Tab-separated table of C-alpha atoms and ligand atoms in Angstrom:
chain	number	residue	atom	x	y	z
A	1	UNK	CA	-22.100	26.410	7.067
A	2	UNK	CA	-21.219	22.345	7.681
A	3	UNK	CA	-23.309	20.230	5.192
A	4	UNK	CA	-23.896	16.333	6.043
A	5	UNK	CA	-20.439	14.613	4.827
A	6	UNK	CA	-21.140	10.730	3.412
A	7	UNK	CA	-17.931	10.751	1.638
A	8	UNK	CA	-16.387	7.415	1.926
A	9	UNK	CA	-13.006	9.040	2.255
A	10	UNK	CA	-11.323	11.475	3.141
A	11	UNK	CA	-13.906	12.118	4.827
A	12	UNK	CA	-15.978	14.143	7.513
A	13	UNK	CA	-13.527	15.030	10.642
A	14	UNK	CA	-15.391	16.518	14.434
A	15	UNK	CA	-15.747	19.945	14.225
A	16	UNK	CA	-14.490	20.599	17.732
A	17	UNK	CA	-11.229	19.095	16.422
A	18	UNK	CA	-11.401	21.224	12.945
A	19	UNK	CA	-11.782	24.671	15.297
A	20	UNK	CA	-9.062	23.366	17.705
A	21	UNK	CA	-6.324	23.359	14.930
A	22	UNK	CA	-7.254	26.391	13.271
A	23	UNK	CA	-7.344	28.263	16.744
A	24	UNK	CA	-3.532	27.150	16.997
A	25	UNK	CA	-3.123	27.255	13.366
A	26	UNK	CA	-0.427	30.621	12.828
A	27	UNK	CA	0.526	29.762	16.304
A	28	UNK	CA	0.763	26.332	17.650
A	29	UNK	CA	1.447	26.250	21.493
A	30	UNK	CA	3.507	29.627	21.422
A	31	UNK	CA	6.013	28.547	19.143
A	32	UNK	CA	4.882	31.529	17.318
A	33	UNK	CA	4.766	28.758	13.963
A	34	UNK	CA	1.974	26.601	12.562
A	35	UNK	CA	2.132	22.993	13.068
A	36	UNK	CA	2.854	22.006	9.826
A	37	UNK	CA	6.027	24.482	10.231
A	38	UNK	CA	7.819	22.801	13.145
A	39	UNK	CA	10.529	20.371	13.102
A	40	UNK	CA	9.757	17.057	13.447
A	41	UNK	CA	12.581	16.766	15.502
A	42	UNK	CA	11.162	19.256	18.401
A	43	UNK	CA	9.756	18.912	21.558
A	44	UNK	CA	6.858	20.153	20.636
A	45	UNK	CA	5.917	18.006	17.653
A	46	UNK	CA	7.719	14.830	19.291
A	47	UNK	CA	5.203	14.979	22.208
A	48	UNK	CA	2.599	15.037	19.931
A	49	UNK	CA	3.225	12.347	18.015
A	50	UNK	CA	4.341	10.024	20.696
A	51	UNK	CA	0.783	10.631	22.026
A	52	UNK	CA	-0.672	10.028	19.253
A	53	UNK	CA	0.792	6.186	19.502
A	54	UNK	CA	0.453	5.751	22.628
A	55	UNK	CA	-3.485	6.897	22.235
A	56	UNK	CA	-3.593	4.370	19.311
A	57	UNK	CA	-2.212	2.066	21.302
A	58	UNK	CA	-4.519	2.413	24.158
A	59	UNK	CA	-7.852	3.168	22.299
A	60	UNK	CA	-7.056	0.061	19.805
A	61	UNK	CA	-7.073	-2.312	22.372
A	62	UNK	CA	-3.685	-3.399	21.303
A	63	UNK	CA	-1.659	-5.316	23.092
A	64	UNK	CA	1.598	-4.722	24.646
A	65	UNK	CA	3.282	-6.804	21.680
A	66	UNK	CA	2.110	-5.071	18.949
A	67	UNK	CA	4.182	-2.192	17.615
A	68	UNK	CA	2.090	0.953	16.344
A	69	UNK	CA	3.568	2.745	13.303
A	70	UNK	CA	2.594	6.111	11.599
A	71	UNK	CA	3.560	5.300	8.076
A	72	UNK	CA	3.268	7.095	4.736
A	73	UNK	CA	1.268	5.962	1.480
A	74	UNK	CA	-1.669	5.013	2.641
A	75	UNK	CA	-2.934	1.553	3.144
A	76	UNK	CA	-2.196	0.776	-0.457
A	77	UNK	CA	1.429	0.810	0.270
A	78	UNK	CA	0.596	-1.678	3.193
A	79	UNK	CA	-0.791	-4.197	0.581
A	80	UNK	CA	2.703	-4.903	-0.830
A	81	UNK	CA	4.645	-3.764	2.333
A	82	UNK	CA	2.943	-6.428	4.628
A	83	UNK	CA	3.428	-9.249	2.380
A	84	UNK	CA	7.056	-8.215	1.853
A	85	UNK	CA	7.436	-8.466	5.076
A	86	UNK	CA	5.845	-11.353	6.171
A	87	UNK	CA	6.282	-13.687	3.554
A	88	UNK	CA	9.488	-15.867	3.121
A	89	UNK	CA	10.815	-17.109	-0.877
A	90	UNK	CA	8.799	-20.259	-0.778
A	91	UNK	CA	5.580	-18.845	2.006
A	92	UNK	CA	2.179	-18.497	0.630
A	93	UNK	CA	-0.125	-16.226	1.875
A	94	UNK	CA	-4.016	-16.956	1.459
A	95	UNK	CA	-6.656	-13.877	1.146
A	96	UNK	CA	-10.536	-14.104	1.080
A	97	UNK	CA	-11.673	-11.828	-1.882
A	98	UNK	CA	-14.710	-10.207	-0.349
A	99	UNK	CA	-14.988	-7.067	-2.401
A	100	UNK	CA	-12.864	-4.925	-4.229
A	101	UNK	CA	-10.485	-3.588	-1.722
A	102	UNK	CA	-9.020	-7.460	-1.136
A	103	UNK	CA	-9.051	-7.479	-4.479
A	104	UNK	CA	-6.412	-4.984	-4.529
A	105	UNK	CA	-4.237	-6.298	-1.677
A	106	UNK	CA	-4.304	-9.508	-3.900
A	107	UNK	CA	-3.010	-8.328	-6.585
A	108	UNK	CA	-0.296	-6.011	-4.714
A	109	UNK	CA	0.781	-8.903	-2.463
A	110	UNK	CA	1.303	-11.157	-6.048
A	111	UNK	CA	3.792	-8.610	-7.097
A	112	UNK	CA	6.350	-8.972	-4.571
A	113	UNK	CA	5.213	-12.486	-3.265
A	114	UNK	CA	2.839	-15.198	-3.852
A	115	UNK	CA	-0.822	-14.827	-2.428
A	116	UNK	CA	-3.959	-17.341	-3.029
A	117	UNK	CA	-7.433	-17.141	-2.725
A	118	UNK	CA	-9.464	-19.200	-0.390
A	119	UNK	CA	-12.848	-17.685	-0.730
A	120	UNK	CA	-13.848	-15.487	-3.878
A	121	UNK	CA	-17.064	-13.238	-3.449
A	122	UNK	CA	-17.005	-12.524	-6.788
A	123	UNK	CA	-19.516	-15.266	-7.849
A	124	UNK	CA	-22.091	-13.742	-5.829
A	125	UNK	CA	-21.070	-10.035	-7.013
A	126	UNK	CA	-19.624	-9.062	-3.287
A	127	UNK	CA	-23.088	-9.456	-1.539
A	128	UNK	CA	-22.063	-11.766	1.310
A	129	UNK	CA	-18.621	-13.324	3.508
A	130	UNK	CA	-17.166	-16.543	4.573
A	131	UNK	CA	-18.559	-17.673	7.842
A	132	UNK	CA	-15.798	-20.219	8.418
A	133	UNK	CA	-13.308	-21.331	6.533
A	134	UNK	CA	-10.739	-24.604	5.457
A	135	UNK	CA	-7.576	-23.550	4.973
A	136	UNK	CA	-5.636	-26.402	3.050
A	137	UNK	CA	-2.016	-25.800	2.745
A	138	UNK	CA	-0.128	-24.318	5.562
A	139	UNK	CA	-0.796	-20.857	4.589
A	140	UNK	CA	1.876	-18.333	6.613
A	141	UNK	CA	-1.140	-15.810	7.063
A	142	UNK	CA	-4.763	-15.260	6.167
A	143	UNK	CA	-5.257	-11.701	4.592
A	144	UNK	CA	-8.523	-10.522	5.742
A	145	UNK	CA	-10.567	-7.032	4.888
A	146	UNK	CA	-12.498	-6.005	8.102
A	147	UNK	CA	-14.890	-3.785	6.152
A	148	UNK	CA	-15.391	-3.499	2.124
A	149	UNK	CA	-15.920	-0.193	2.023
A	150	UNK	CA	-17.032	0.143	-1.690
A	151	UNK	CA	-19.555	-3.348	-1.768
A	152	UNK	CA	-20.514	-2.342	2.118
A	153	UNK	CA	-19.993	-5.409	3.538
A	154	UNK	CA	-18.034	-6.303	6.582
A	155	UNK	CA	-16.875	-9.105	9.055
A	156	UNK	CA	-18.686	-8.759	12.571
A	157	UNK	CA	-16.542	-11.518	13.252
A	158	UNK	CA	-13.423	-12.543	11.675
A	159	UNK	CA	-13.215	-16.620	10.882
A	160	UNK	CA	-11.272	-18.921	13.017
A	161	UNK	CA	-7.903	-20.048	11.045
A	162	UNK	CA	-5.285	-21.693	12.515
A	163	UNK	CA	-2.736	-19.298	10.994
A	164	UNK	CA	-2.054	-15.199	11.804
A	165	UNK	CA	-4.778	-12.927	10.406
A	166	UNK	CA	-3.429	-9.613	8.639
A	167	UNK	CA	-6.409	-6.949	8.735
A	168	UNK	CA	-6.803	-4.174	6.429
A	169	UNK	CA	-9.123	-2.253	8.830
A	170	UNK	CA	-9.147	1.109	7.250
A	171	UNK	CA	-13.008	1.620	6.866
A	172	UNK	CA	-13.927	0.088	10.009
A	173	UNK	CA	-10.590	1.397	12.204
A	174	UNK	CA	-11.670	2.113	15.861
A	175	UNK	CA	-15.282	1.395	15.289
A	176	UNK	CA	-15.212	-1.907	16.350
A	177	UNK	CA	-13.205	-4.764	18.573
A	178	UNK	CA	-10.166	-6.500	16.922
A	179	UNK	CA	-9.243	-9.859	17.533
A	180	UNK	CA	-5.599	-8.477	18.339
A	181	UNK	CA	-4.601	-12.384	19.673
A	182	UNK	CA	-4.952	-14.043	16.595
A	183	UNK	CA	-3.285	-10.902	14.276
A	184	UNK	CA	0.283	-10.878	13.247
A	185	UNK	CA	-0.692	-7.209	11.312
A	186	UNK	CA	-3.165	-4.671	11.185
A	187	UNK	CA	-3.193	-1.732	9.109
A	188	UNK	CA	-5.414	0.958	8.069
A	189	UNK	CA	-5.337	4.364	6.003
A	190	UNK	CA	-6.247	7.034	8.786
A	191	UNK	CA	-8.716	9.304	6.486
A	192	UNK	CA	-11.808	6.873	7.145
A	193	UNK	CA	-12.144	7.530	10.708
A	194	UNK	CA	-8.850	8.861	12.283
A	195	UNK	CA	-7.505	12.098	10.293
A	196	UNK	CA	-6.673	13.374	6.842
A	197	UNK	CA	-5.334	10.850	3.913
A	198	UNK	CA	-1.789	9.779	3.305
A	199	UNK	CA	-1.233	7.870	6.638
A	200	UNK	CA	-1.076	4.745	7.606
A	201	UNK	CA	-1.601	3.438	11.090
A	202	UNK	CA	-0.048	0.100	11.409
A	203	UNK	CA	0.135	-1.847	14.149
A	204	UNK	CA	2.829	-5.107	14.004
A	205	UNK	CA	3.529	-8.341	16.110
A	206	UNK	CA	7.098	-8.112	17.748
A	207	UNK	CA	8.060	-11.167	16.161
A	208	UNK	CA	6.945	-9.808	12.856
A	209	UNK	CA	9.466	-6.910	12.686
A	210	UNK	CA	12.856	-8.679	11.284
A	211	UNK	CA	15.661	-7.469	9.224
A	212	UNK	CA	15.228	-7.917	5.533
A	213	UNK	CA	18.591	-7.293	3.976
A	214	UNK	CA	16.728	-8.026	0.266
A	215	UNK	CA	14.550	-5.352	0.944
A	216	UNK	CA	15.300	-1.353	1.011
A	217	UNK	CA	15.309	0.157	4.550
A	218	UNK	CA	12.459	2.084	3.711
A	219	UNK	CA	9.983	-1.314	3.163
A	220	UNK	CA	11.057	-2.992	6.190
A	221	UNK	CA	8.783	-2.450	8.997
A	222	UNK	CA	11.763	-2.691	11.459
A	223	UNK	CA	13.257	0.261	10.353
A	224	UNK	CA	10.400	2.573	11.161
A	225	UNK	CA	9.524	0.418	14.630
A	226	UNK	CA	13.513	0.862	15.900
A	227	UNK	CA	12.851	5.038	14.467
A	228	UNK	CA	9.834	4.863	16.233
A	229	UNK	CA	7.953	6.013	12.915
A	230	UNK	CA	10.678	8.965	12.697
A	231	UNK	CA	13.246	7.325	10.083
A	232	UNK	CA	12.204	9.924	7.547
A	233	UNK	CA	10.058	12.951	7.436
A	234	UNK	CA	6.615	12.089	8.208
A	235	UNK	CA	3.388	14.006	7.638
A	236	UNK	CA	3.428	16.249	10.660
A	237	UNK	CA	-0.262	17.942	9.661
A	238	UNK	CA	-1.666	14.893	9.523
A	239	UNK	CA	-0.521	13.526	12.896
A	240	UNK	CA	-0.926	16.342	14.651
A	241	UNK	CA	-4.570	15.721	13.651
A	242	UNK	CA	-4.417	12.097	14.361
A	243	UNK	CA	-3.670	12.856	17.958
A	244	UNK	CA	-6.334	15.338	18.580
A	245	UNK	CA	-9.175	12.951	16.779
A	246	UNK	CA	-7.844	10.233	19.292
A	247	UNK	CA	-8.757	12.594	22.550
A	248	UNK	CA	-11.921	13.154	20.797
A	249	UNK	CA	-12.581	9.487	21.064
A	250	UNK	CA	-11.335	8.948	24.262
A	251	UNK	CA	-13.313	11.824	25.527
A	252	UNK	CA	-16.620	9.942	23.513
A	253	UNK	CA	-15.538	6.629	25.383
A	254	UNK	CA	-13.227	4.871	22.893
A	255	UNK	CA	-14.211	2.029	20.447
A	256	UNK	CA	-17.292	0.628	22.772
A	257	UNK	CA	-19.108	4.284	22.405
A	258	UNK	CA	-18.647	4.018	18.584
A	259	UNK	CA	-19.114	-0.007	18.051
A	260	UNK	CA	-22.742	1.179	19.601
A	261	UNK	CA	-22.892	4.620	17.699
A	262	UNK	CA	-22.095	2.818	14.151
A	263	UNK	CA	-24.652	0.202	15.099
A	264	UNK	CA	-27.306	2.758	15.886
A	265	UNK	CA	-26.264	4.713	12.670
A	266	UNK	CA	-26.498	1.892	10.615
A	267	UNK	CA	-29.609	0.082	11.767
A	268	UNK	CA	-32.088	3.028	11.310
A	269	UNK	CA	-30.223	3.723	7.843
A	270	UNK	CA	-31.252	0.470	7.240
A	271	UNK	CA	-34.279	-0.002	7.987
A	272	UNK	CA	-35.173	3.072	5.717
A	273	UNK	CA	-34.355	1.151	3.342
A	274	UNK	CA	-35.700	-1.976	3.884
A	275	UNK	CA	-38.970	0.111	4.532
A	276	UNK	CA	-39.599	1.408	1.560
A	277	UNK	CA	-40.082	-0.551	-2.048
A	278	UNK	CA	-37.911	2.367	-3.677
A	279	UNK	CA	-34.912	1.543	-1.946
A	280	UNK	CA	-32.908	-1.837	-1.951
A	281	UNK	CA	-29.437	-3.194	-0.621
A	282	UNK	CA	-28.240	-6.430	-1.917
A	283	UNK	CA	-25.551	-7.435	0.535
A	284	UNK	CA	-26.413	-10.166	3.107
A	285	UNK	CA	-27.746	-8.934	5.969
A	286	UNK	CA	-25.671	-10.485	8.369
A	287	UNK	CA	-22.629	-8.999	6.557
A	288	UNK	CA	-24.082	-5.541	6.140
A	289	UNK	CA	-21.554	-2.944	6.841
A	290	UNK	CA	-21.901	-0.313	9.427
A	291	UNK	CA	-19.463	1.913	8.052
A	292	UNK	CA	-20.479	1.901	4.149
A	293	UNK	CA	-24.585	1.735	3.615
A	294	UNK	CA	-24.888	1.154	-0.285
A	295	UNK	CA	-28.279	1.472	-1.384
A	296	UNK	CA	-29.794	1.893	-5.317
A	297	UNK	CA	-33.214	3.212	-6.357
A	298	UNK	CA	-35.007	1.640	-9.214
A	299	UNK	CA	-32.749	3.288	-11.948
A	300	UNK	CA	-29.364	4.232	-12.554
A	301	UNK	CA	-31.176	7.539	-14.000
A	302	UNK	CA	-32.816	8.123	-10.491
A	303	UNK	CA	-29.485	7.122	-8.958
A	304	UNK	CA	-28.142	9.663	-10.181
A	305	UNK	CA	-30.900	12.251	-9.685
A	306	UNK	CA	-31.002	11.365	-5.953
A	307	UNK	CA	-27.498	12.104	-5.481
A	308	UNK	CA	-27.541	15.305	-7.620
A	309	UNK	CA	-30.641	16.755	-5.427
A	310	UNK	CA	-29.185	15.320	-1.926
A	311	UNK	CA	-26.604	17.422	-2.558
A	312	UNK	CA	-28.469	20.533	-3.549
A	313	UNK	CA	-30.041	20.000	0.106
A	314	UNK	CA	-26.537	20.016	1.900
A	315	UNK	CA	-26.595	15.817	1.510
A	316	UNK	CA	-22.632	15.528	0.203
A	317	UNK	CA	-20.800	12.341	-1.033
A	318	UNK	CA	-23.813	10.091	-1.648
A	319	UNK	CA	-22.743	8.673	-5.260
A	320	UNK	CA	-21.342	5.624	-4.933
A	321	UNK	CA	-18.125	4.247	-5.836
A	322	UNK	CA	-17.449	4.736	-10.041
A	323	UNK	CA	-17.069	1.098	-10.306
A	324	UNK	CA	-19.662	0.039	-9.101
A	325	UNK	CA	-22.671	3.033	-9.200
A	326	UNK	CA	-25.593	3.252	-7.277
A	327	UNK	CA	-25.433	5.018	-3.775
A	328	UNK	CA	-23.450	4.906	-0.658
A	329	UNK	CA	-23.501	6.774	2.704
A	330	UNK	CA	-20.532	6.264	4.848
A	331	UNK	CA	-21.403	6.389	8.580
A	332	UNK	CA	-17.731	6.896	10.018
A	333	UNK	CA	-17.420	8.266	13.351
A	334	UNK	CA	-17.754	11.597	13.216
A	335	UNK	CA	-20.645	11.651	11.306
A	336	UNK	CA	-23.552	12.100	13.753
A	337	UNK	CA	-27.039	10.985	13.990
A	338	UNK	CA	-28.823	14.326	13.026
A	339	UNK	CA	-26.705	13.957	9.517
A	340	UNK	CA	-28.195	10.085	9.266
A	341	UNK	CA	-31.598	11.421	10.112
A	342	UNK	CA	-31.439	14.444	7.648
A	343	UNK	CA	-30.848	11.355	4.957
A	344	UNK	CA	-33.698	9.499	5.951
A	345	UNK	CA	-35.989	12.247	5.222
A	346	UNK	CA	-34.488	13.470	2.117
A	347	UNK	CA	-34.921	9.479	1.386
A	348	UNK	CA	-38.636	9.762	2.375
A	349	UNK	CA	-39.085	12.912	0.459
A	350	UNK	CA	-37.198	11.390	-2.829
A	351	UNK	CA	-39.183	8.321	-3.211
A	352	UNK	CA	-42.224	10.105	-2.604
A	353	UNK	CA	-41.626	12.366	-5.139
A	354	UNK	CA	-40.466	9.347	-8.119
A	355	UNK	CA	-42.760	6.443	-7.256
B	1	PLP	C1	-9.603	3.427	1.470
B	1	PLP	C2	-9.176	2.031	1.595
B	1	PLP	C3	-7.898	1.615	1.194
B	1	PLP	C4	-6.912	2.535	0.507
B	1	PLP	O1	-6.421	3.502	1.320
B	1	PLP	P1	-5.324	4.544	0.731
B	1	PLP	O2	-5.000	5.343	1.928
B	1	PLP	O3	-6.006	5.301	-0.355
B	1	PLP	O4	-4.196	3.776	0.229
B	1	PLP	C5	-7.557	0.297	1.386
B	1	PLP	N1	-8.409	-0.577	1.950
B	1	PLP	C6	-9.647	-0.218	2.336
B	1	PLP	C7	-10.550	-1.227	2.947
B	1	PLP	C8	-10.069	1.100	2.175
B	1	PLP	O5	-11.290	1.468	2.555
């Protein structure tokens, strides 16, 4: 039996796409081998993974200009590999440090180049964003994090800077619109909304992929765009899953379907919890997230109770983050409505039980 999946990552994938690879799973389009068996150099995976970028491509919104590449690590490689990239011996970088995700990139980015922040969230414990912002040196970027997916909070629009924006958009990644003509980067792990962890969907402005002789092959993002994301081995499984979570989408109606279906999600999470004195959420409304609802109870004691019995009731990946407690249901797209309403009532039947 399928319980309700909140896990914030890896997280829940469509079941019509789980059933479609293990029907080809000894036997993947008569090759008489399993996907994850087949050379990454045949016809049969090649067509699947140049699919799966052109699908990104297309589903994204992407321009023509931008480069997509399937890259290992994870978006926590991209934190240092995009600033190695981008930034020159005397370029600065500038970040706003809205949660604890851009508080990683920071730090990553400071280790192979020099990044500074313009707007620190910390103050006001990650609860709300930047609605504009003065950027005053001539920054060669502005590192932005679509959605905090620990603190739940999220840009519904990114702030107008005169210089490039690189996104790390791996909690919110084809839920919503990107503002692709003001973005020199965009990156995302793929295990929030796309497929299975250990990939990295990056997309990169033309004039962005250069030569950097400094750097090893492997860290320059030209390599892998002239390879076409084939210079070494990649993970076959996952994006052979990639591409079939893509034709899900498209099927679903792309990023405008679930833009509205997150919204939806969200809003009657939302209101649960604004409806009832049990529950709060700290984060600014406007900046609520509609991938990552974090909500407490009254105690850390009950917090913990709530997430222990949710889960006894098929309710799975409810505790939130281990830094910084309380709960947290992520909405990502495949998690449907009936799973958000099942929470609602077991959020009903929990307060009504510890008032
Ligand atoms: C999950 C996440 C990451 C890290 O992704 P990895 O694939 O584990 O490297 C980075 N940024 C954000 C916003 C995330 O949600």
């Amino acid at each position: 039996m399928r319980i309700h999946n909140f896990c914030a990552g890896p997280c829940t994938l469509p079941l019509s796409v789980l059933e479609a690879a293990q029907a080809e799973l000894t036997n993947f389009a008569d090759t008489g081998m399993s996907m994850m068996e087949i050379s990454h150099r045949s016809q049969a995976f090649m067509q699947i993974h140049e699919e799966a970028l052109q699908l990104a491509q297309r589903l994204s919104g992407a321009p023509e200009q931008f480069k997509p590449l399937l890259l290992p690590g994870g978006a926590s490689q991209q934190f240092a590999m995009s600033a190695q990239n981008l930034l020159g011996n005397n370029d600065i970088a500038a970040i706003v440090k809205s949660g604890i995700w851009a508080k990683k990139a920071l730090q990553e980015a400071n280790r192979v180049g020099r990044m500074e922040v313009v707007w620190d969230g910390a103050i006001n414990d990650y609860t709300t964003l930047p609605e504009s912002l003065e950027l005053e040196k001539p920054f060669s970027y502005l590192h932005l994090t679509s959605n905090e997916t620990v603190n739940g909070l999220q840009f519904p629009v990114f702030p107008e800077v005169d210089v490039p924006l690189v996104i790390d958009a791996s909690s919110d990644y084809f839920s919503r619109e990107l503002p692709w003509e003001r973005c020199a980067v965009v990156y995302g792990g793929v295990q929030k909304n796309l497929a299975p962890s250990g990939l990295a969907l990056v997309f990169v402005r033309e004039d962005y992929l250069e030569d950097h002789p400094e750097l090893a092959k492997f860290y320059c993002y030209k390599t892998h765009a002239d390879a076409n994301s084939l210079y070494n081995t990649p993970p076959t499984w996952q994006i052979y899953l990639l591409n079939k979570v893509l034709h899900w989408m498209e099927e679903k109606g792309g990023i405008t379907y679930f833009a509205d279906y997150a919204q939806e999600k969200s809003t009657k999470l939302y209101a649960a919890i604004d409806g009832l004195d049990f529950y709060h959420n700290d984060v600014d409304p406007r900046y609520r997230s509609t991938m990552n609802v974090i909500f407490r109870t009254p105690s850390q004691d009950l917090d913990i109770a709530f997430a222990r019995e949710a889960e006894a009731q098929g309710l799975n990946g409810l505790k939130g983050h281990r830094s910084v407690g309380g709960l947290r249901a992520s909405l990502y797209n495949a998690l449907e409505m009936r799973s958000v309403d099942a929470l609602i009532d077991f959020m009903n039947d929990f307060a009504t039980r510890h008032v």
